[in-house]
Short mmCIF file of C-alpha atoms in Angstrom, two decimals:
data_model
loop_
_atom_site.label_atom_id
_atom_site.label_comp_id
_atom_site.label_asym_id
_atom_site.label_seq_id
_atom_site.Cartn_x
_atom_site.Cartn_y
_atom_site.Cartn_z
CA UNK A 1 0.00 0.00 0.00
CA UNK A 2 0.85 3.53 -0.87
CA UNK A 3 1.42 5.82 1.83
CA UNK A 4 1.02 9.53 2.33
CA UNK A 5 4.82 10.67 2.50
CA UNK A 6 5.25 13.72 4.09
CA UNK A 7 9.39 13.88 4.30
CA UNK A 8 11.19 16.94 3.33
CA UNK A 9 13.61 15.10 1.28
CA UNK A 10 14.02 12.69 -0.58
CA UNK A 11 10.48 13.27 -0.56
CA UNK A 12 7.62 11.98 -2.63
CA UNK A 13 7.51 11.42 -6.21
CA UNK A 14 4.59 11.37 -8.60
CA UNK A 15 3.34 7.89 -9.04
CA UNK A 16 3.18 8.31 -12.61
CA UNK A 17 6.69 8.97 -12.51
CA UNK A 18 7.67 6.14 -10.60
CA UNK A 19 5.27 3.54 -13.03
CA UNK A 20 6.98 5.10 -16.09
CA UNK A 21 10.05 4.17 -14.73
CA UNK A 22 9.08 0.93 -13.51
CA UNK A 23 7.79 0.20 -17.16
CA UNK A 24 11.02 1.70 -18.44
CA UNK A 25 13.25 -0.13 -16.09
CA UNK A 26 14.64 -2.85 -18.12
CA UNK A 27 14.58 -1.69 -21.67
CA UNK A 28 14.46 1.85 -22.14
CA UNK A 29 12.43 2.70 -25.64
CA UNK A 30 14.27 -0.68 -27.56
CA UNK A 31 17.84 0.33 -26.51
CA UNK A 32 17.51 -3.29 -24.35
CA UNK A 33 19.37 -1.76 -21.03
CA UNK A 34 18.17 0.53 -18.36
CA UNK A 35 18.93 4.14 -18.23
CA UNK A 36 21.07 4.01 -15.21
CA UNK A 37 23.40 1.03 -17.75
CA UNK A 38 24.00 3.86 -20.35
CA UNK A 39 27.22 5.57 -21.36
CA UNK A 40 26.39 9.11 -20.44
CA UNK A 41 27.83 10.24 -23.53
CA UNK A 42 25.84 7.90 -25.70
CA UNK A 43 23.04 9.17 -28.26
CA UNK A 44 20.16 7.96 -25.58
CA UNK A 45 21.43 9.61 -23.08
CA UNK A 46 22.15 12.66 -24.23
CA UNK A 47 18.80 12.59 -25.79
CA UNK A 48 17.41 12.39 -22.47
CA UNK A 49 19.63 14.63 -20.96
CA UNK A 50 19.23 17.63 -23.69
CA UNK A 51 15.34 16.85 -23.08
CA UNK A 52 15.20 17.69 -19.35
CA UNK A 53 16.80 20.39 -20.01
CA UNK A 54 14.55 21.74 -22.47
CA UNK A 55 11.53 21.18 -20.66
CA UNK A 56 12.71 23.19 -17.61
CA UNK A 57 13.87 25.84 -19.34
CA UNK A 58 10.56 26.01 -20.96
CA UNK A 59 8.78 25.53 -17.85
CA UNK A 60 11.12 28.26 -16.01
CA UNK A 61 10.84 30.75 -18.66
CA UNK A 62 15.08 30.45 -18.57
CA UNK A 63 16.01 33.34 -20.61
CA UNK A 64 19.00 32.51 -23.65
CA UNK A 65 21.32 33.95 -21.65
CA UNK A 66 21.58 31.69 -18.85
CA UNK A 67 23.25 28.28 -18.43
CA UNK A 68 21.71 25.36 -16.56
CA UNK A 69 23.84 23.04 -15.10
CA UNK A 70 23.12 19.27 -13.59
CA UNK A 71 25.86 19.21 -10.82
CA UNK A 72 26.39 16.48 -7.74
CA UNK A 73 27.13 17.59 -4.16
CA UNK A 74 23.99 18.59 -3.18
CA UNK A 75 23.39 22.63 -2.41
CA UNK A 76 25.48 22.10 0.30
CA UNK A 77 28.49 21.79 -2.50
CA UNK A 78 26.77 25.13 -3.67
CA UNK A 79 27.26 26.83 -0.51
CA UNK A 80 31.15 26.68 -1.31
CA UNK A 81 30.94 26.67 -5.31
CA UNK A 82 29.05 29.92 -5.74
CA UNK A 83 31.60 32.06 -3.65
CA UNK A 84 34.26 29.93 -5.56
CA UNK A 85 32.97 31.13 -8.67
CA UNK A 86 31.42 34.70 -7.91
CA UNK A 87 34.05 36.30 -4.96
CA UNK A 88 37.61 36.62 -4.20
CA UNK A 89 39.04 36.25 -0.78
CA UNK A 90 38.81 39.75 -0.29
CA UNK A 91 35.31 40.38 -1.59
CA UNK A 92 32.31 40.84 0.88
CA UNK A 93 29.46 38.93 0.62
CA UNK A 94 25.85 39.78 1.78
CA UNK A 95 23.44 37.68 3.31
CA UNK A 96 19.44 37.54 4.85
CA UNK A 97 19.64 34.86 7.51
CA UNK A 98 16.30 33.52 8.16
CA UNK A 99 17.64 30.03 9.25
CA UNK A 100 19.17 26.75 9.85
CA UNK A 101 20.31 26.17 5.92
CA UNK A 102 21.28 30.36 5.94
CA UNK A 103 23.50 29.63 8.74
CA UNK A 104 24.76 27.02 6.91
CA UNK A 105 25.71 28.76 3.84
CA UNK A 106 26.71 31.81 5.66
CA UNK A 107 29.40 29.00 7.75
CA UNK A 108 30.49 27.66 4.35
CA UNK A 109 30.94 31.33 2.85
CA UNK A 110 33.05 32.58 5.70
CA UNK A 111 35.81 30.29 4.37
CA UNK A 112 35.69 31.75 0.95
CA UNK A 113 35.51 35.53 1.35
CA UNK A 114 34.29 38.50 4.20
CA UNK A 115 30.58 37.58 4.71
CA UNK A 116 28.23 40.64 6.24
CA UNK A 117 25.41 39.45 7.35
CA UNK A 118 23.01 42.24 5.81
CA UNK A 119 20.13 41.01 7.97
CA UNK A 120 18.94 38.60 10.82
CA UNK A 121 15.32 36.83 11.74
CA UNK A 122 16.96 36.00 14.85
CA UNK A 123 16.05 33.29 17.10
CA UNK A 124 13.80 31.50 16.78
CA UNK A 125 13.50 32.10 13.10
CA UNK A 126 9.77 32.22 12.55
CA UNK A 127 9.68 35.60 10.43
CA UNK A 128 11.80 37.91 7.43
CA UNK A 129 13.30 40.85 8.43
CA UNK A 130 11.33 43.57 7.27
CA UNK A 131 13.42 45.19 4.29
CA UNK A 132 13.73 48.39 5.56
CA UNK A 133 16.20 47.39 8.18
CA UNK A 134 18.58 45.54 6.02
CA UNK A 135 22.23 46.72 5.94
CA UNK A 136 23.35 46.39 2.46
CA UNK A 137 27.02 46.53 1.87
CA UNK A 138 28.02 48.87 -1.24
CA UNK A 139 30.22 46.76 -3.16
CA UNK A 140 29.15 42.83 -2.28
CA UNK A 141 30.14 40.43 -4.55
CA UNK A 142 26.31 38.83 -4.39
CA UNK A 143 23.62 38.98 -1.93
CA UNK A 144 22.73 35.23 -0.83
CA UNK A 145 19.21 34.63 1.23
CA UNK A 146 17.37 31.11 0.92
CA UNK A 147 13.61 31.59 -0.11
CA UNK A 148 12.30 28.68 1.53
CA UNK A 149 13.75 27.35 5.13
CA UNK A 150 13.16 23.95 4.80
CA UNK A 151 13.55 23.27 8.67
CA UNK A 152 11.48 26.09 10.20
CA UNK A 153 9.38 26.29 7.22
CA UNK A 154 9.76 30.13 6.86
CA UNK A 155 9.06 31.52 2.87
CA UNK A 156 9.85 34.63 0.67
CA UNK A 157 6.99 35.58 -0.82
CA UNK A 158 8.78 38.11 -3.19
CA UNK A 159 11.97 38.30 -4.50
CA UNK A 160 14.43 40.98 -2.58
CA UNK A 161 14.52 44.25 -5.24
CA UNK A 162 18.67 44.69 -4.38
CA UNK A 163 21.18 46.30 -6.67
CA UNK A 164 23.67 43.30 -5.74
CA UNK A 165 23.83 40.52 -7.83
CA UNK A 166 20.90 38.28 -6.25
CA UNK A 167 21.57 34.29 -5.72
CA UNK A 168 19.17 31.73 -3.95
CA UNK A 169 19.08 28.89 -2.62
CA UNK A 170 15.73 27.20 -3.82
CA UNK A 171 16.18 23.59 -3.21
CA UNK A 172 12.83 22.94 -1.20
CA UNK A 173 10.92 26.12 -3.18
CA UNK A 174 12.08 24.96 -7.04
CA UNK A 175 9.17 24.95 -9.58
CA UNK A 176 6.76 25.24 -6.98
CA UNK A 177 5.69 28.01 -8.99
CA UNK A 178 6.67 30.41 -11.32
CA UNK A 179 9.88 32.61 -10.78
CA UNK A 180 11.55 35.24 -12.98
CA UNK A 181 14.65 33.88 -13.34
CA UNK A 182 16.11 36.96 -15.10
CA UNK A 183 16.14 39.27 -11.00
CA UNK A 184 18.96 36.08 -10.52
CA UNK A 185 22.51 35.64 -11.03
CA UNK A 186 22.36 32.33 -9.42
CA UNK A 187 19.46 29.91 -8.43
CA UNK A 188 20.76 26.38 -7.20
CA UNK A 189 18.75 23.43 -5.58
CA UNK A 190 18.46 19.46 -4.37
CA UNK A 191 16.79 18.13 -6.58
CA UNK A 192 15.14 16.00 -3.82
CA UNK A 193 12.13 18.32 -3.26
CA UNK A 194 10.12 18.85 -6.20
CA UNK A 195 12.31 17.63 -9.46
CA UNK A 196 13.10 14.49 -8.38
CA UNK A 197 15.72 11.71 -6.53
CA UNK A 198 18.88 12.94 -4.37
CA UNK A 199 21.79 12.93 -6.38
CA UNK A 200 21.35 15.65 -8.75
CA UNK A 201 21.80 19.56 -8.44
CA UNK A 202 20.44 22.31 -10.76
CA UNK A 203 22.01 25.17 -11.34
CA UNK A 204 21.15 28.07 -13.43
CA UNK A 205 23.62 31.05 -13.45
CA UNK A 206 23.74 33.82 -15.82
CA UNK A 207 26.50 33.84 -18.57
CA UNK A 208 27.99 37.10 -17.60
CA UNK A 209 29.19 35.34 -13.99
CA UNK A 210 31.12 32.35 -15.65
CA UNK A 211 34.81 32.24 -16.38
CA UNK A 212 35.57 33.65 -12.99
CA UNK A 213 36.35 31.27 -10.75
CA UNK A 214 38.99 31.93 -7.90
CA UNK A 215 42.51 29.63 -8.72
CA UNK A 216 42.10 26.38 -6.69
CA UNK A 217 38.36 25.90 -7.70
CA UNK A 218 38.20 22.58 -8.31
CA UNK A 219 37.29 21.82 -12.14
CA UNK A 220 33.91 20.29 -11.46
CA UNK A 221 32.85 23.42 -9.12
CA UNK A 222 33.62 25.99 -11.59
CA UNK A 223 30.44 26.94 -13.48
CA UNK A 224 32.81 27.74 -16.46
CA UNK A 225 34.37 24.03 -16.88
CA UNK A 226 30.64 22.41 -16.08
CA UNK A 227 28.90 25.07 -18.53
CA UNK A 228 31.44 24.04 -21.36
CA UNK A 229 31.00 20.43 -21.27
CA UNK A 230 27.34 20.38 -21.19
CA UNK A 231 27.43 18.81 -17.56
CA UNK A 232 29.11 16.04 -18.90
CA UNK A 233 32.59 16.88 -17.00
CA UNK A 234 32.86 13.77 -15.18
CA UNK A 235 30.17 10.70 -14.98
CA UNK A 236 26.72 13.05 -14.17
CA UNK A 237 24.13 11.15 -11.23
CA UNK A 238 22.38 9.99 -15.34
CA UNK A 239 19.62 7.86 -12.90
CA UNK A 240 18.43 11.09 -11.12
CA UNK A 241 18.64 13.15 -14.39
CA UNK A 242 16.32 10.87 -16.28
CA UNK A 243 13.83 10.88 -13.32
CA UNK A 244 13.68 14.46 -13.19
CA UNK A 245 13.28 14.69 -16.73
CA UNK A 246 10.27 12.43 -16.31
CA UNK A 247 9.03 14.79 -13.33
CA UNK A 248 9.19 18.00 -15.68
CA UNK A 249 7.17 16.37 -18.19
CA UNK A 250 4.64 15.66 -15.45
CA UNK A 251 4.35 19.03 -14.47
CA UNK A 252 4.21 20.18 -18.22
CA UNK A 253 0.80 17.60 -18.47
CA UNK A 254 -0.24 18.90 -15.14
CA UNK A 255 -0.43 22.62 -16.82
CA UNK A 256 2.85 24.21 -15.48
CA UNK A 257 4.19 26.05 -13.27
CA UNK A 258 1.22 28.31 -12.73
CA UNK A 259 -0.88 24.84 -12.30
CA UNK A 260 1.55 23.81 -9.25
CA UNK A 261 1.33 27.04 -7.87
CA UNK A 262 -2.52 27.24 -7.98
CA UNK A 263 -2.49 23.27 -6.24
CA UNK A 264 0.56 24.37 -3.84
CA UNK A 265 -1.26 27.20 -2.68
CA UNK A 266 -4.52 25.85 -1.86
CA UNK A 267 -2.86 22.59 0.15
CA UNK A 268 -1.14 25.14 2.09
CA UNK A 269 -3.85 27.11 3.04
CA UNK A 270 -6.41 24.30 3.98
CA UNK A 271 -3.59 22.91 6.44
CA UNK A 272 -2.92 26.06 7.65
CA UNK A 273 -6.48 26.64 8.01
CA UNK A 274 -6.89 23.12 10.42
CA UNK A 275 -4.12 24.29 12.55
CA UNK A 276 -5.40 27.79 13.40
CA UNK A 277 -8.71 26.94 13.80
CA UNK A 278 -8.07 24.15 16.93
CA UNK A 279 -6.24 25.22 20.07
CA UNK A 280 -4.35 21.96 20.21
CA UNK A 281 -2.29 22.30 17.32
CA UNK A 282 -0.15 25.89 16.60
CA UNK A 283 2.35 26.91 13.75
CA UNK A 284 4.99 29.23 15.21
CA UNK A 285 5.78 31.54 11.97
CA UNK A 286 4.45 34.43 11.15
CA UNK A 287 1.42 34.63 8.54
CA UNK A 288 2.77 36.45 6.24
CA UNK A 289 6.06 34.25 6.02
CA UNK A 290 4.57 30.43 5.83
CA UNK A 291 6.19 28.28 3.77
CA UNK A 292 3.63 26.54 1.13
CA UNK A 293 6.02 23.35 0.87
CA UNK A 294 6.84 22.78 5.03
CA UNK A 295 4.15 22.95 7.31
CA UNK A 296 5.97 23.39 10.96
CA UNK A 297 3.28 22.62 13.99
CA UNK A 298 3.32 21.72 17.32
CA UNK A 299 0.56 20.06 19.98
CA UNK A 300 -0.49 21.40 23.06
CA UNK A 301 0.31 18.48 24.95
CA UNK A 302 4.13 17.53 23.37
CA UNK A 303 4.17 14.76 25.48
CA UNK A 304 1.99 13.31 22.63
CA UNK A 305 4.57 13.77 19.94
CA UNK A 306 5.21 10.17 20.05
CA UNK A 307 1.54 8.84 19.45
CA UNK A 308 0.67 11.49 16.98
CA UNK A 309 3.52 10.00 14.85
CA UNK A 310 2.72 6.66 16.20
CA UNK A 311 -1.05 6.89 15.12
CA UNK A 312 -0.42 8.56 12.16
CA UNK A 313 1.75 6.33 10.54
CA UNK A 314 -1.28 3.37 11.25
CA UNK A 315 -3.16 5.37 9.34
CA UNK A 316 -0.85 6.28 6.29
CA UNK A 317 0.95 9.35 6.85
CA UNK A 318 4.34 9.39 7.58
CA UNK A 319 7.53 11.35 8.23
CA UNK A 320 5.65 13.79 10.23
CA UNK A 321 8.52 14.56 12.32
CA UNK A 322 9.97 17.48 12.96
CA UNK A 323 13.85 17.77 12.15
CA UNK A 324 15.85 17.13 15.36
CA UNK A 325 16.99 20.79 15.92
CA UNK A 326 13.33 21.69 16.31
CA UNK A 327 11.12 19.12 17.68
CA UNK A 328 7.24 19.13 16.63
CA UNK A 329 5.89 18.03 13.78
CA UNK A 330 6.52 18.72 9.94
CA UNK A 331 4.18 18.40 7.18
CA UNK A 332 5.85 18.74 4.09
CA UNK A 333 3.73 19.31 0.77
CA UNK A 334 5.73 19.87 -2.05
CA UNK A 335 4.32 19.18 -6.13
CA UNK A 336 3.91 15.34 -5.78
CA UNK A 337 2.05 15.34 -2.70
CA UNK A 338 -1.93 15.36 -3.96
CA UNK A 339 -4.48 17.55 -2.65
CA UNK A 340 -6.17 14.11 -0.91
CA UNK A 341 -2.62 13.50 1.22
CA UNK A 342 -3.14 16.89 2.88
CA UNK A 343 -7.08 16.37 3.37
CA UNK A 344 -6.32 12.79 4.61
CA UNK A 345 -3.75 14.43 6.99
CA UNK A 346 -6.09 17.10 8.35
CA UNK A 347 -9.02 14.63 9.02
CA UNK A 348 -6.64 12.63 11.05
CA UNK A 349 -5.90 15.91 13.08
CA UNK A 350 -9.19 16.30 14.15
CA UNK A 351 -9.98 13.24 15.08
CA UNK A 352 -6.09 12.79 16.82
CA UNK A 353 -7.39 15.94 18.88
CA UNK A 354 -10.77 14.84 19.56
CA UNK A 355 -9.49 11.86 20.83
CA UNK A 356 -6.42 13.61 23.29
CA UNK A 357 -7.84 16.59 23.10
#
């Protein structure tokens, strides 16, 4: 049986995907071997590759003068790659921390170059700062903020208006909905959200920023070398490329990126709606900065952490936990998970509360 998956990542994949692959599995359209058996230079695989990245460029609006690169390492490999490619040692770097993965690339960044931290949620990282009281440095190489905080589940709901080159971190927002990708110098994300397996990083960075790489990069960090070879560099994670190349397709039959926004938005607000209107249950971040994709709530009795999850995952829904550093429960709702996942999970609520209530 098919459960409701709730994890943040890897998270849940469409289950068309996953039976196109299944069907695909042994013999991929008469080649007679799997995709994850093919030279990633041969004609199939490049076929699939230049594909995938068609369709999200189509889906993302990417304008012509912007590469898109399929990297490894995770965004975590980003968080030392873009000031790599985009800062010298003595360059500052701005950056909005509204939590734990900001801290992390602001950590990773302070080896690379002179990070200022422009502006701070501060603990316990349930809001933005209000734009008016960021400190902007004149000259910074980039300003860096993360969209969507995948732990706290704290969102951007606009893109910051800065005369800095602008780069995000979108792993657990990406093609949740449409994005002008032309405000950006850099967007990066995990794929493991709402494209598809772990394994495989996008990239897209503007032309204009390639080609300067500190000395020392190593080859398959710099956005130049990567960019050149068509991703192709080394041996690319071809398995996790093919699935998300079946995931964009699914969003292109599901009507876009303007169709996942519409579905993204409503899940959202009819969990969001359960949890304010009940005493028992409470989201800690302010309304005007939920996240759409991670739904962050606690009980009023935590002692009853353990059975929610306990009960829950009787009845189908699972990973509901809340990552270690914050205890709780976490509902995460990206693309894949359908609209009858979050009413399934919001039935159980009520009757979880009417029962401990």
């Amino acid at each position: 049986m098919r459960v409701y998956n709730f994890s943040a990542g890897p998270a849940v994949l469409p289950v068309e995907v996953l039976e196109q692959a299944r069907d695909e599995m042994l013999d991929w359209r008469g080649t007679g071997m799997s995709v994850m058996e093919m030279s990633h230079r041969g004609k199939a695989f490049v076929s699939i590759a230049e594909q995938a990245e068609a369709d999200l460029r189509e889906l993302l609006r990417v304008p012509n003068n912007y590469k898109v690169l399929f990297m490894q390492g995770g965004a975590t490999a980003q968080f030392a790659a873009v000031p790599m490619n985009l800062a010298g040692p003595d360059d500052v770097i701005d950056f909005v921390n509204t939590g734990s993965w900001s801290k992390k690339a602001i950590g990773e960044a302070k080896r690379f170059a002179k990070v200022h931290v422009a502006a701070d949620a501060g603990e316990p990282y349930t809001s933005i700062p209000p734009v008016e009281t960021w400190q902007l440095s004149p000259n910074a190489a980039y300003l860096h903020y993360t969209p969507n905080e995948t732990i706290g589940g704290v969102e951007f709901h606009f893109v910051p208006d800065v005369k800095a080159t602008l780069v995000a971190d979108m792993s657990s927002t990406f093609l949740s909905r449409p994005i002008d990708v032309s405000k950006f110098g850099v967007i990066y994300a995990g794929a493991q959200k709402n494209l598809g397996p772990s394994g495989l990083t996008v990239v897209i960075v503007r032309e204009d920023l390639l080609g300067k790489a500190r000395p020392g990069t190593p080859t398959v960090l710099d956005y130049a070398a990567v960019a050149k070879d068509g991703s192709m560099l080394n041996t690319p994670p071809t398995y996790a490329w093919y699935i998300a190349g079946l995931v964009l397709q699914w969003i292109k039959r599901k009507g876009g990126l303007e169709a996942m926004a519409k579905l993204n938005q409503a899940k959202a607000e009819k969990l969001y709606a359960a949890i304010d209107s009940s005493s028992f249950y409470r989201n800690p971040v302010a309304k005007e900065a939920r996240s759409w994709m991670n739904v962050p709530f606690t009980l009023a009795k935590p002692e009853l952490d353990k059975t929610f999850i306990e009960e829950a995952k009787k009845a189908g829904l699972v990973t509901l936990e809340g990552h270690r550093s914050v205890g709780g429960m976490r509902a995460s709702i990206y693309n894949a998970m359908p609209m009858e996942g979050v009413d399934a999970l919001v039935s159980f609520m009520k009757e979880f509360e009417r029962k401990h209530g």
